[in-house]
PDB file of C-alpha atoms in Angstrom:
ATOM      1  CA  MET A   8     -25.171  -1.179 -35.329  1.00  0.00           C
ATOM      2  CA  ARG A   9     -27.097  -1.846 -32.105  1.00  0.00           C
ATOM      3  CA  ILE A  10     -24.859  -4.804 -31.272  1.00  0.00           C
ATOM      4  CA  THR A  11     -21.768  -2.627 -31.716  1.00  0.00           C
ATOM      5  CA  HIS A  12     -23.191  -0.003 -29.349  1.00  0.00           C
ATOM      6  CA  TRP A  13     -24.205  -2.699 -26.879  1.00  0.00           C
ATOM      7  CA  LEU A  14     -20.726  -4.286 -26.973  1.00  0.00           C
ATOM      8  CA  ALA A  15     -19.077  -0.893 -26.555  1.00  0.00           C
ATOM      9  CA  GLY A  16     -21.368  -0.158 -23.609  1.00  0.00           C
ATOM     10  CA  ALA A  17     -20.654  -3.530 -22.026  1.00  0.00           C
ATOM     11  CA  ALA A  18     -16.911  -3.034 -22.443  1.00  0.00           C
ATOM     12  CA  LEU A  19     -17.151   0.440 -20.926  1.00  0.00           C
ATOM     13  CA  ALA A  20     -19.152  -0.898 -17.975  1.00  0.00           C
ATOM     14  CA  ALA A  21     -16.574  -3.653 -17.374  1.00  0.00           C
ATOM     15  CA  CYS A  22     -13.735  -1.126 -17.439  1.00  0.00           C
ATOM     16  CA  ALA A  23     -15.623   1.163 -15.065  1.00  0.00           C
ATOM     17  CA  ALA A  24     -16.228  -1.721 -12.654  1.00  0.00           C
ATOM     18  CA  ALA A  25     -12.545  -2.687 -12.723  1.00  0.00           C
ATOM     19  CA  ALA A  26     -11.496   0.926 -12.226  1.00  0.00           C
ATOM     20  CA  GLY A  27     -13.935   1.226  -9.320  1.00  0.00           C
ATOM     21  CA  TRP A  28     -12.373  -1.777  -7.626  1.00  0.00           C
ATOM     22  CA  ILE A  29      -8.883  -0.357  -8.095  1.00  0.00           C
ATOM     23  CA  VAL A  30      -9.655   3.247  -7.114  1.00  0.00           C
ATOM     24  CA  LEU A  31     -12.253   2.637  -4.431  1.00  0.00           C
ATOM     25  CA  GLY A  32     -10.678  -0.509  -3.106  1.00  0.00           C
ATOM     26  CA  THR A  33     -13.862  -2.499  -2.822  1.00  0.00           C
ATOM     27  CA  GLY A  34     -13.701  -6.268  -2.656  1.00  0.00           C
ATOM     28  CA  THR A  35     -10.788  -8.446  -1.652  1.00  0.00           C
ATOM     29  CA  ALA A  36      -7.980 -10.064  -3.577  1.00  0.00           C
ATOM     30  CA  ALA A  37      -4.938 -11.959  -2.401  1.00  0.00           C
ATOM     31  CA  ALA A  38      -1.871  -9.774  -2.044  1.00  0.00           C
ATOM     32  CA  PRO A  39       0.455 -10.660  -4.926  1.00  0.00           C
ATOM     33  CA  PRO A  40       3.426 -12.903  -4.157  1.00  0.00           C
ATOM     34  CA  SER A  41       6.368 -10.554  -3.619  1.00  0.00           C
ATOM     35  CA  THR A  42       9.749 -10.475  -1.932  1.00  0.00           C
ATOM     36  CA  PHE A  43      10.661  -7.164  -0.352  1.00  0.00           C
ATOM     37  CA  VAL A  44      14.326  -6.325   0.288  1.00  0.00           C
ATOM     38  CA  LEU A  45      14.445  -4.144   3.389  1.00  0.00           C
ATOM     39  CA  LEU A  46      16.994  -1.409   4.032  1.00  0.00           C
ATOM     40  CA  ASP A  47      18.828  -3.641   6.499  1.00  0.00           C
ATOM     41  CA  GLY A  48      19.285  -6.252   3.742  1.00  0.00           C
ATOM     42  CA  SER A  49      16.775  -8.703   5.166  1.00  0.00           C
ATOM     43  CA  ARG A  50      13.906 -10.034   3.103  1.00  0.00           C
ATOM     44  CA  GLN A  51      10.199 -10.198   3.748  1.00  0.00           C
ATOM     45  CA  THR A  52       7.634 -11.932   1.576  1.00  0.00           C
ATOM     46  CA  THR A  53       3.945 -11.413   1.090  1.00  0.00           C
ATOM     47  CA  ALA A  54       3.424 -14.682   2.991  1.00  0.00           C
ATOM     48  CA  ASP A  55       5.130 -13.038   6.002  1.00  0.00           C
ATOM     49  CA  LEU A  56       2.298 -10.474   6.118  1.00  0.00           C
ATOM     50  CA  ARG A  57      -0.231 -13.124   7.154  1.00  0.00           C
ATOM     51  CA  GLY A  58      -1.428 -12.902  10.721  1.00  0.00           C
ATOM     52  CA  LYS A  59      -1.127  -9.114  10.875  1.00  0.00           C
ATOM     53  CA  VAL A  60      -3.033  -6.212   9.400  1.00  0.00           C
ATOM     54  CA  THR A  61      -0.466  -4.545   7.157  1.00  0.00           C
ATOM     55  CA  LEU A  62      -0.389  -1.247   5.314  1.00  0.00           C
ATOM     56  CA  VAL A  63       1.777  -1.470   2.183  1.00  0.00           C
ATOM     57  CA  ASN A  64       2.649   2.009   0.947  1.00  0.00           C
ATOM     58  CA  PHE A  65       4.357   2.684  -2.400  1.00  0.00           C
ATOM     59  CA  TRP A  66       6.115   6.038  -2.171  1.00  0.00           C
ATOM     60  CA  ALA A  67       9.047   8.137  -3.360  1.00  0.00           C
ATOM     61  CA  THR A  68      11.238  10.750  -1.704  1.00  0.00           C
ATOM     62  CA  SER A  69      10.450  13.096  -4.617  1.00  0.00           C
ATOM     63  CA  CYS A  70       6.678  12.772  -4.070  1.00  0.00           C
ATOM     64  CA  VAL A  71       5.351  15.790  -2.152  1.00  0.00           C
ATOM     65  CA  THR A  72       2.204  13.975  -1.013  1.00  0.00           C
ATOM     66  CA  CYS A  73       4.270  10.971   0.114  1.00  0.00           C
ATOM     67  CA  VAL A  74       6.527  13.138   2.243  1.00  0.00           C
ATOM     68  CA  ALA A  75       3.528  15.040   3.645  1.00  0.00           C
ATOM     69  CA  GLU A  76       1.689  11.849   4.673  1.00  0.00           C
ATOM     70  CA  MET A  77       4.690  10.215   6.407  1.00  0.00           C
ATOM     71  CA  PRO A  78       3.974  11.759   9.840  1.00  0.00           C
ATOM     72  CA  GLU A  79       0.424  10.321   9.651  1.00  0.00           C
ATOM     73  CA  LEU A  80       1.785   6.911   8.585  1.00  0.00           C
ATOM     74  CA  ILE A  81       4.181   7.014  11.553  1.00  0.00           C
ATOM     75  CA  ALA A  82       1.375   8.029  13.947  1.00  0.00           C
ATOM     76  CA  THR A  83      -0.857   5.249  12.599  1.00  0.00           C
ATOM     77  CA  TYR A  84       1.935   2.704  12.974  1.00  0.00           C
ATOM     78  CA  ASP A  85       2.693   3.875  16.523  1.00  0.00           C
ATOM     79  CA  LYS A  86      -1.002   3.751  17.473  1.00  0.00           C
ATOM     80  CA  TYR A  87      -1.616   0.164  16.315  1.00  0.00           C
ATOM     81  CA  LYS A  88       1.781  -1.611  16.261  1.00  0.00           C
ATOM     82  CA  GLY A  89       1.201  -3.344  19.575  1.00  0.00           C
ATOM     83  CA  GLN A  90      -2.123  -4.760  18.382  1.00  0.00           C
ATOM     84  CA  GLY A  91      -0.963  -6.811  15.386  1.00  0.00           C
ATOM     85  CA  TYR A  92      -0.520  -4.011  12.856  1.00  0.00           C
ATOM     86  CA  ASP A  93       2.477  -3.395  10.611  1.00  0.00           C
ATOM     87  CA  THR A  94       3.549  -0.969   7.908  1.00  0.00           C
ATOM     88  CA  LEU A  95       5.770  -1.648   4.924  1.00  0.00           C
ATOM     89  CA  ALA A  96       6.895   1.387   2.917  1.00  0.00           C
ATOM     90  CA  VAL A  97       8.089   0.404  -0.567  1.00  0.00           C
ATOM     91  CA  ALA A  98      10.256   3.000  -2.320  1.00  0.00           C
ATOM     92  CA  MET A  99       9.798   3.158  -6.077  1.00  0.00           C
ATOM     93  CA  SER A 100      12.503   1.878  -8.434  1.00  0.00           C
ATOM     94  CA  TYR A 101      13.365   5.389  -9.683  1.00  0.00           C
ATOM     95  CA  ASP A 102      14.111   6.612  -6.162  1.00  0.00           C
ATOM     96  CA  PRO A 103      17.891   6.636  -5.554  1.00  0.00           C
ATOM     97  CA  PRO A 104      18.635   4.193  -2.714  1.00  0.00           C
ATOM     98  CA  SER A 105      20.810   6.748  -0.922  1.00  0.00           C
ATOM     99  CA  TYR A 106      17.841   9.181  -0.826  1.00  0.00           C
ATOM    100  CA  VAL A 107      15.597   6.466   0.626  1.00  0.00           C
ATOM    101  CA  VAL A 108      18.134   5.535   3.307  1.00  0.00           C
ATOM    102  CA  ASN A 109      18.697   9.207   4.181  1.00  0.00           C
ATOM    103  CA  PHE A 110      14.943   9.858   4.370  1.00  0.00           C
ATOM    104  CA  ALA A 111      14.303   6.796   6.548  1.00  0.00           C
ATOM    105  CA  ASP A 112      17.181   7.699   8.879  1.00  0.00           C
ATOM    106  CA  SER A 113      16.505  11.433   9.132  1.00  0.00           C
ATOM    107  CA  ARG A 114      12.750  10.945   9.698  1.00  0.00           C
ATOM    108  CA  LYS A 115      13.388   7.972  12.006  1.00  0.00           C
ATOM    109  CA  LEU A 116      10.818   5.832  10.205  1.00  0.00           C
ATOM    110  CA  PRO A 117       9.817   3.199  12.777  1.00  0.00           C
ATOM    111  CA  PHE A 118       8.450   0.682  10.265  1.00  0.00           C
ATOM    112  CA  LYS A 119       9.965  -1.516   7.572  1.00  0.00           C
ATOM    113  CA  VAL A 120      11.223   0.216   4.429  1.00  0.00           C
ATOM    114  CA  ALA A 121      11.966  -1.665   1.214  1.00  0.00           C
ATOM    115  CA  ILE A 122      13.413  -0.539  -2.101  1.00  0.00           C
ATOM    116  CA  ASP A 123      11.848  -1.891  -5.275  1.00  0.00           C
ATOM    117  CA  ASN A 124      15.087  -1.740  -7.304  1.00  0.00           C
ATOM    118  CA  THR A 125      13.716  -3.425 -10.417  1.00  0.00           C
ATOM    119  CA  GLY A 126      10.111  -2.229 -10.339  1.00  0.00           C
ATOM    120  CA  ALA A 127       8.913  -5.845 -10.142  1.00  0.00           C
ATOM    121  CA  ILE A 128       7.027  -5.292  -6.884  1.00  0.00           C
ATOM    122  CA  ALA A 129       5.173  -2.235  -8.198  1.00  0.00           C
ATOM    123  CA  GLN A 130       4.355  -4.234 -11.327  1.00  0.00           C
ATOM    124  CA  ALA A 131       3.016  -7.169  -9.310  1.00  0.00           C
ATOM    125  CA  TRP A 132       0.837  -4.925  -7.137  1.00  0.00           C
ATOM    126  CA  GLY A 133      -1.039  -3.491 -10.120  1.00  0.00           C
ATOM    127  CA  ASP A 134       1.625  -1.728 -12.177  1.00  0.00           C
ATOM    128  CA  ILE A 135       1.879   1.132  -9.689  1.00  0.00           C
ATOM    129  CA  LYS A 136       2.841   4.391 -11.398  1.00  0.00           C
ATOM    130  CA  LEU A 137       1.266   6.963  -9.084  1.00  0.00           C
ATOM    131  CA  THR A 138       2.535   7.640  -5.574  1.00  0.00           C
ATOM    132  CA  PRO A 139       1.501   7.372  -2.934  1.00  0.00           C
ATOM    133  CA  SER A 140      -0.414   4.164  -3.586  1.00  0.00           C
ATOM    134  CA  THR A 141      -1.428   2.362  -0.434  1.00  0.00           C
ATOM    135  CA  PHE A 142      -2.920  -1.062   0.215  1.00  0.00           C
ATOM    136  CA  VAL A 143      -4.466  -2.394   3.406  1.00  0.00           C
ATOM    137  CA  VAL A 144      -3.900  -6.138   3.765  1.00  0.00           C
ATOM    138  CA  ASN A 145      -5.926  -8.155   6.275  1.00  0.00           C
ATOM    139  CA  LYS A 146      -4.664 -10.984   8.494  1.00  0.00           C
ATOM    140  CA  ARG A 147      -5.440 -13.522   5.750  1.00  0.00           C
ATOM    141  CA  GLY A 148      -3.159 -11.753   3.273  1.00  0.00           C
ATOM    142  CA  GLU A 149      -5.985 -10.194   1.255  1.00  0.00           C
ATOM    143  CA  ILE A 150      -6.044  -6.627  -0.006  1.00  0.00           C
ATOM    144  CA  VAL A 151      -9.207  -5.101   1.423  1.00  0.00           C
ATOM    145  CA  LYS A 152      -8.690  -1.443   0.532  1.00  0.00           C
ATOM    146  CA  SER A 153      -6.472   0.603  -1.738  1.00  0.00           C
ATOM    147  CA  TYR A 154      -5.808   4.308  -2.003  1.00  0.00           C
ATOM    148  CA  VAL A 155      -4.185   6.438  -4.669  1.00  0.00           C
ATOM    149  CA  GLY A 156      -3.102   9.620  -2.936  1.00  0.00           C
ATOM    150  CA  ALA A 157      -3.146  10.178   0.793  1.00  0.00           C
ATOM    151  CA  PRO A 158      -5.732   8.105   2.654  1.00  0.00           C
ATOM    152  CA  ASP A 159      -8.504   9.606   4.724  1.00  0.00           C
ATOM    153  CA  PHE A 160      -6.750   8.758   7.993  1.00  0.00           C
ATOM    154  CA  PRO A 161      -9.809   8.715  10.322  1.00  0.00           C
ATOM    155  CA  GLU A 162     -11.481   6.320   7.844  1.00  0.00           C
ATOM    156  CA  LEU A 163      -8.270   4.271   7.617  1.00  0.00           C
ATOM    157  CA  HIS A 164      -8.089   4.002  11.422  1.00  0.00           C
ATOM    158  CA  LYS A 165     -11.680   2.695  11.576  1.00  0.00           C
ATOM    159  CA  LEU A 166     -10.821   0.090   8.937  1.00  0.00           C
ATOM    160  CA  ILE A 167      -7.642  -0.966  10.783  1.00  0.00           C
ATOM    161  CA  GLU A 168      -9.580  -1.311  14.050  1.00  0.00           C
ATOM    162  CA  ARG A 169     -12.250  -3.429  12.343  1.00  0.00           C
ATOM    163  CA  LEU A 170      -9.610  -5.660  10.722  1.00  0.00           C
ATOM    164  CA  LEU A 171      -7.644  -6.027  13.951  1.00  0.00           C
ATOM    165  CA  ALA A 172     -10.833  -7.208  15.691  1.00  0.00           C
ATOM    166  CA  GLU A 173     -11.310 -10.010  13.147  1.00  0.00           C
ATOM    167  CA  THR A 174     -10.112 -13.482  14.099  1.00  0.00           C
TER     168      THR A 174
END
């Protein structure tokens, strides 16, 4: 009986540690190999992210929090774009492409926008179901922080500045 309790406790601890990494974004892991199809029809791969600090944001036009955080994402992009920072907004597979195009055009999104038509990108990045889900990728192509929900933007800015200062 003790062994069963011990095993259950160990399994619970392992799950909690994994959940902590996912939710709190501690540690680093290579960004998963992905090909993003941008609204202009061009393609960008995860390998193309190397050399820049990149925020990858999974969002949907029907997500109230996503829409509310867009002005902050734009301001963050505008603040750091000249310093080696980029943003890639990935619309979820259930978001109608015409809605995504309309949103990007009407809000004049200054950064790259991709549509995950098949859901393969969201799957590769951790089976994303909740939006917004945001990842900060360092210059080496490693995920250094993740957020579910809107980020704490002052904290995010400090992280971006630290990552931009790295060689």
